[in-house]
Amino acid sequence: MPFETATAVSCANIALIKYWGNRDEKLRLPVNGSISMNLDGLVARTQVTFSQGFDHDSLILNTQAVSGEPLKRVTRFLNLVRDLAGFKQYANIISENNFPTDAGIASSAAAFAALSLAATRAIGLDLSEKQLSLLARRGSGSACRSIPGGFVEWKAGLDESDSYAFSFAPPDYWDLVDCIAVVEANPKLIGSTEGHRLANTSPLQVARIQDTTRRLDLCRHAILSRDFDALATIIELDSNLMHSVMMTSTPPLFYWAPATVELMKAVPLLRKEGLPVCYTVDAGPNVHVLCTSDAADLVIKRLNNFPKVNQVLYAKPGAPTRLV
Ligand code: DP6
């Protein structure tokens, strides 16, 4: 029986200007553009095998068989790939993240980016980076940003075929490091997909969206000119804006733990002391503390001094999604 297999590796990414809210949920067309950095070394490795011998799709994630809604989400995604290829076979997927699953790093971005490349190759398609990004977006919005490498922008776009991500600076453009302070927290109750649905219930979302072009311009410019202070100002504002929307949604979403707030207050003080350091927080309690690589050892040391910080993960700007 013929088997068609491919394996891909993809980095997670951290949004510096956040995606929060969809204008079309099914197509995952975002209400606003976003900017991110791929996270080197924090990867999903995904193997996809199609075979006539399978009578359903199956998924093994970190050695555990997955069923229910997470498997259905993968099957819906594979249906897009099967439609593109005009191919009917089911797939077996084996995927592993090399970062702790409880670290609260958006694993869906790396997972759907790796799945996009592995599944399309296994099925015999050879898509361009843009086509892969468009496809990955349908699995998880932020996954479209893990397809290209380094510093990446996802355009909100005009329509389905125009909303994709591209790299505007390669990984070695700027020696930034993301030190991820993993804090004590309960498992999160509301995932991003559900959160995006609530975004419009906040009266603050309109103002956040209206101001997006300005924030994107400032962030892109700060990266291209390697201006750390400008980056710090804009990404902390953007993170606080997104969390303001979350906290004023109906029902309200509070992703922060007490330790999150402690760190958000401490990081700007470290910056006042002269350390090039700033924070951003995704839909969870962990704090992504960005700094320049020369400051990383000291920053990691200072973060480890916080009793509620369980561990600090470390990532430089990462490469594009690739076959292995
Ligand atoms: C807060 O891409 O995880 O991390 O499309 O439903 O999978 P789905 O959502 P997802 O949302 C990411 C939200 C965020 C901000 C960001 O990464 O831009």
Short mmCIF file of N, CA, C and O in Angstrom, two decimals, residues 6-13 38-48 59-62 93-101 105-118 143 146-147 319-324:
data_model
loop_
_atom_site.label_atom_id
_atom_site.label_comp_id
_atom_site.label_asym_id
_atom_site.label_seq_id
_atom_site.Cartn_x
_atom_site.Cartn_y
_atom_site.Cartn_z
N ALA A 6 5.70 13.24 4.86
CA ALA A 6 6.63 14.38 4.93
C ALA A 6 6.67 14.87 6.38
O ALA A 6 5.69 14.72 7.12
N THR A 7 7.81 15.44 6.77
CA THR A 7 7.97 15.97 8.13
C THR A 7 8.45 17.41 8.05
O THR A 7 9.34 17.72 7.26
N ALA A 8 7.84 18.27 8.86
CA ALA A 8 8.24 19.68 8.87
C ALA A 8 8.45 20.16 10.30
O ALA A 8 7.88 19.61 11.25
N VAL A 9 9.27 21.19 10.41
CA VAL A 9 9.55 21.82 11.71
C VAL A 9 9.18 23.28 11.62
O VAL A 9 9.48 23.95 10.62
N SER A 10 8.51 23.79 12.65
CA SER A 10 8.12 25.20 12.65
C SER A 10 8.31 25.81 14.04
O SER A 10 8.04 25.16 15.05
N CYS A 11 8.75 27.05 14.06
CA CYS A 11 8.93 27.77 15.34
C CYS A 11 7.58 28.32 15.82
O CYS A 11 6.74 28.70 15.01
N ALA A 12 7.46 28.45 17.15
CA ALA A 12 6.39 29.28 17.71
C ALA A 12 6.74 30.73 17.39
O ALA A 12 7.84 31.02 16.91
N ASN A 13 5.80 31.64 17.60
CA ASN A 13 6.13 33.06 17.44
C ASN A 13 5.50 33.88 18.55
O ASN A 13 4.51 33.46 19.14
N ASN A 38 9.60 35.14 15.17
CA ASN A 38 9.66 33.68 15.34
C ASN A 38 10.62 33.35 16.48
O ASN A 38 11.60 34.06 16.71
N LEU A 39 10.31 32.25 17.19
CA LEU A 39 11.09 31.90 18.38
C LEU A 39 11.96 30.68 18.09
O LEU A 39 11.48 29.53 18.04
N ASP A 40 13.23 30.96 17.90
CA ASP A 40 14.20 29.92 17.55
C ASP A 40 14.26 28.85 18.64
O ASP A 40 14.32 29.17 19.83
N GLY A 41 14.22 27.61 18.24
CA GLY A 41 14.41 26.52 19.20
C GLY A 41 13.14 26.09 19.91
O GLY A 41 13.12 25.05 20.56
N LEU A 42 12.06 26.90 19.82
CA LEU A 42 10.79 26.47 20.42
C LEU A 42 9.92 25.99 19.26
O LEU A 42 9.27 26.79 18.60
N VAL A 43 9.97 24.70 18.99
CA VAL A 43 9.43 24.21 17.72
C VAL A 43 8.43 23.07 17.87
O VAL A 43 8.45 22.31 18.84
N ALA A 44 7.57 22.99 16.85
CA ALA A 44 6.74 21.80 16.64
C ALA A 44 7.36 21.03 15.48
O ALA A 44 7.76 21.62 14.47
N ARG A 45 7.44 19.71 15.66
CA ARG A 45 7.93 18.85 14.59
C ARG A 45 6.78 17.91 14.24
O ARG A 45 6.28 17.20 15.11
N THR A 46 6.37 17.94 12.99
CA THR A 46 5.12 17.25 12.61
C THR A 46 5.34 16.37 11.39
O THR A 46 5.82 16.83 10.36
N GLN A 47 4.95 15.10 11.54
CA GLN A 47 5.04 14.15 10.43
C GLN A 47 3.63 13.82 9.96
O GLN A 47 2.75 13.52 10.78
N VAL A 48 3.42 13.91 8.65
CA VAL A 48 2.10 13.59 8.09
C VAL A 48 2.26 12.44 7.09
O VAL A 48 3.13 12.48 6.22
N LEU A 59 -4.35 11.70 15.10
CA LEU A 59 -3.34 12.66 15.56
C LEU A 59 -2.74 12.18 16.87
O LEU A 59 -3.47 11.90 17.82
N ILE A 60 -1.43 12.10 16.88
CA ILE A 60 -0.72 11.81 18.13
C ILE A 60 0.10 13.04 18.46
O ILE A 60 0.97 13.46 17.68
N LEU A 61 -0.22 13.66 19.60
CA LEU A 61 0.47 14.89 19.99
C LEU A 61 1.26 14.63 21.26
O LEU A 61 0.67 14.22 22.28
N ASN A 62 2.54 14.84 21.20
CA ASN A 62 3.41 14.56 22.36
C ASN A 62 3.14 13.16 22.92
O ASN A 62 2.92 13.00 24.12
N ILE A 93 -1.09 11.80 11.71
CA ILE A 93 -0.19 12.92 12.06
C ILE A 93 0.48 12.60 13.39
O ILE A 93 -0.19 12.23 14.37
N ILE A 94 1.78 12.76 13.42
CA ILE A 94 2.52 12.61 14.68
C ILE A 94 3.24 13.93 14.91
O ILE A 94 4.04 14.36 14.08
N SER A 95 2.91 14.60 16.01
CA SER A 95 3.48 15.92 16.25
C SER A 95 4.05 16.03 17.66
O SER A 95 3.49 15.47 18.60
N GLU A 96 5.15 16.73 17.74
CA GLU A 96 5.76 16.95 19.06
C GLU A 96 6.22 18.38 19.20
O GLU A 96 6.78 18.95 18.27
N ASN A 97 5.98 18.96 20.38
CA ASN A 97 6.54 20.28 20.69
C ASN A 97 7.74 20.04 21.58
O ASN A 97 7.67 19.21 22.48
N ASN A 98 8.80 20.78 21.37
CA ASN A 98 9.96 20.58 22.24
C ASN A 98 9.94 21.51 23.45
O ASN A 98 10.85 21.50 24.25
N PHE A 99 8.87 22.33 23.54
CA PHE A 99 8.77 23.21 24.71
C PHE A 99 7.66 22.66 25.62
O PHE A 99 6.75 21.99 25.14
N PRO A 100 7.76 22.95 26.93
CA PRO A 100 6.77 22.37 27.83
C PRO A 100 5.36 22.83 27.46
O PRO A 100 5.16 24.02 27.21
N THR A 101 4.43 21.87 27.35
CA THR A 101 3.08 22.25 26.90
C THR A 101 2.40 23.16 27.91
O THR A 101 1.56 23.96 27.54
N ILE A 105 2.98 28.75 25.81
CA ILE A 105 3.43 29.34 24.56
C ILE A 105 2.45 28.86 23.50
O ILE A 105 2.15 27.67 23.46
N ALA A 106 1.97 29.78 22.67
CA ALA A 106 0.94 29.42 21.70
C ALA A 106 1.46 28.28 20.82
O ALA A 106 2.23 28.50 19.89
N SER A 107 1.08 27.06 21.17
CA SER A 107 1.58 25.91 20.42
C SER A 107 0.83 25.74 19.11
O SER A 107 1.33 25.12 18.18
N SER A 108 -0.40 26.33 19.00
CA SER A 108 -1.18 26.13 17.77
C SER A 108 -0.49 26.80 16.58
O SER A 108 -0.61 26.32 15.45
N ALA A 109 0.25 27.88 16.81
CA ALA A 109 0.92 28.56 15.70
C ALA A 109 1.97 27.64 15.08
O ALA A 109 1.97 27.40 13.87
N ALA A 110 2.86 27.12 15.91
CA ALA A 110 3.90 26.23 15.40
C ALA A 110 3.27 24.97 14.82
O ALA A 110 3.69 24.48 13.76
N ALA A 111 2.25 24.45 15.49
CA ALA A 111 1.64 23.18 15.07
C ALA A 111 1.00 23.31 13.69
O ALA A 111 1.24 22.48 12.80
N PHE A 112 0.18 24.35 13.47
CA PHE A 112 -0.50 24.46 12.18
C PHE A 112 0.45 24.91 11.06
O PHE A 112 0.22 24.57 9.89
N ALA A 113 1.51 25.64 11.41
CA ALA A 113 2.49 25.99 10.38
C ALA A 113 3.22 24.72 9.92
O ALA A 113 3.35 24.47 8.71
N ALA A 114 3.67 23.92 10.87
CA ALA A 114 4.37 22.67 10.51
C ALA A 114 3.43 21.73 9.76
O ALA A 114 3.82 21.10 8.77
N LEU A 115 2.18 21.67 10.22
CA LEU A 115 1.20 20.80 9.56
C LEU A 115 0.94 21.25 8.11
O LEU A 115 0.80 20.42 7.21
N SER A 116 0.91 22.57 7.89
CA SER A 116 0.66 23.08 6.53
C SER A 116 1.73 22.58 5.57
O SER A 116 1.42 22.10 4.47
N LEU A 117 2.99 22.69 5.98
CA LEU A 117 4.07 22.29 5.07
C LEU A 117 4.11 20.76 4.94
O LEU A 117 4.19 20.23 3.81
N ALA A 118 4.03 20.05 6.07
CA ALA A 118 4.15 18.58 6.00
C ALA A 118 2.98 17.98 5.21
O ALA A 118 3.18 17.10 4.36
N ALA A 143 -0.64 31.08 13.13
CA ALA A 143 0.23 30.12 12.43
C ALA A 143 0.75 30.69 11.11
O ALA A 143 1.84 30.34 10.67
N SER A 146 4.17 31.99 11.47
CA SER A 146 5.30 31.09 11.72
C SER A 146 5.86 30.50 10.42
O SER A 146 6.86 29.81 10.45
N ILE A 147 5.21 30.77 9.30
CA ILE A 147 5.71 30.24 8.02
C ILE A 147 6.98 30.98 7.57
O ILE A 147 8.00 30.34 7.31
N ALA A 319 13.98 30.80 12.42
CA ALA A 319 13.98 30.55 10.98
C ALA A 319 12.55 30.29 10.48
O ALA A 319 11.63 30.09 11.27
N PRO A 320 12.37 30.25 9.14
CA PRO A 320 11.07 29.88 8.58
C PRO A 320 10.73 28.41 8.84
O PRO A 320 11.61 27.63 9.21
N THR A 321 9.49 28.06 8.59
CA THR A 321 9.06 26.66 8.61
C THR A 321 9.81 25.90 7.51
O THR A 321 9.98 26.41 6.41
N ARG A 322 10.27 24.70 7.84
CA ARG A 322 11.10 23.96 6.87
C ARG A 322 10.84 22.46 6.94
O ARG A 322 10.41 21.94 7.97
N LEU A 323 11.18 21.80 5.85
CA LEU A 323 11.08 20.33 5.82
C LEU A 323 12.30 19.74 6.50
O LEU A 323 13.38 20.33 6.46
N VAL A 324 12.13 18.58 7.10
CA VAL A 324 13.32 17.89 7.66
C VAL A 324 13.36 16.48 7.09
O VAL A 324 12.34 15.93 6.68
#
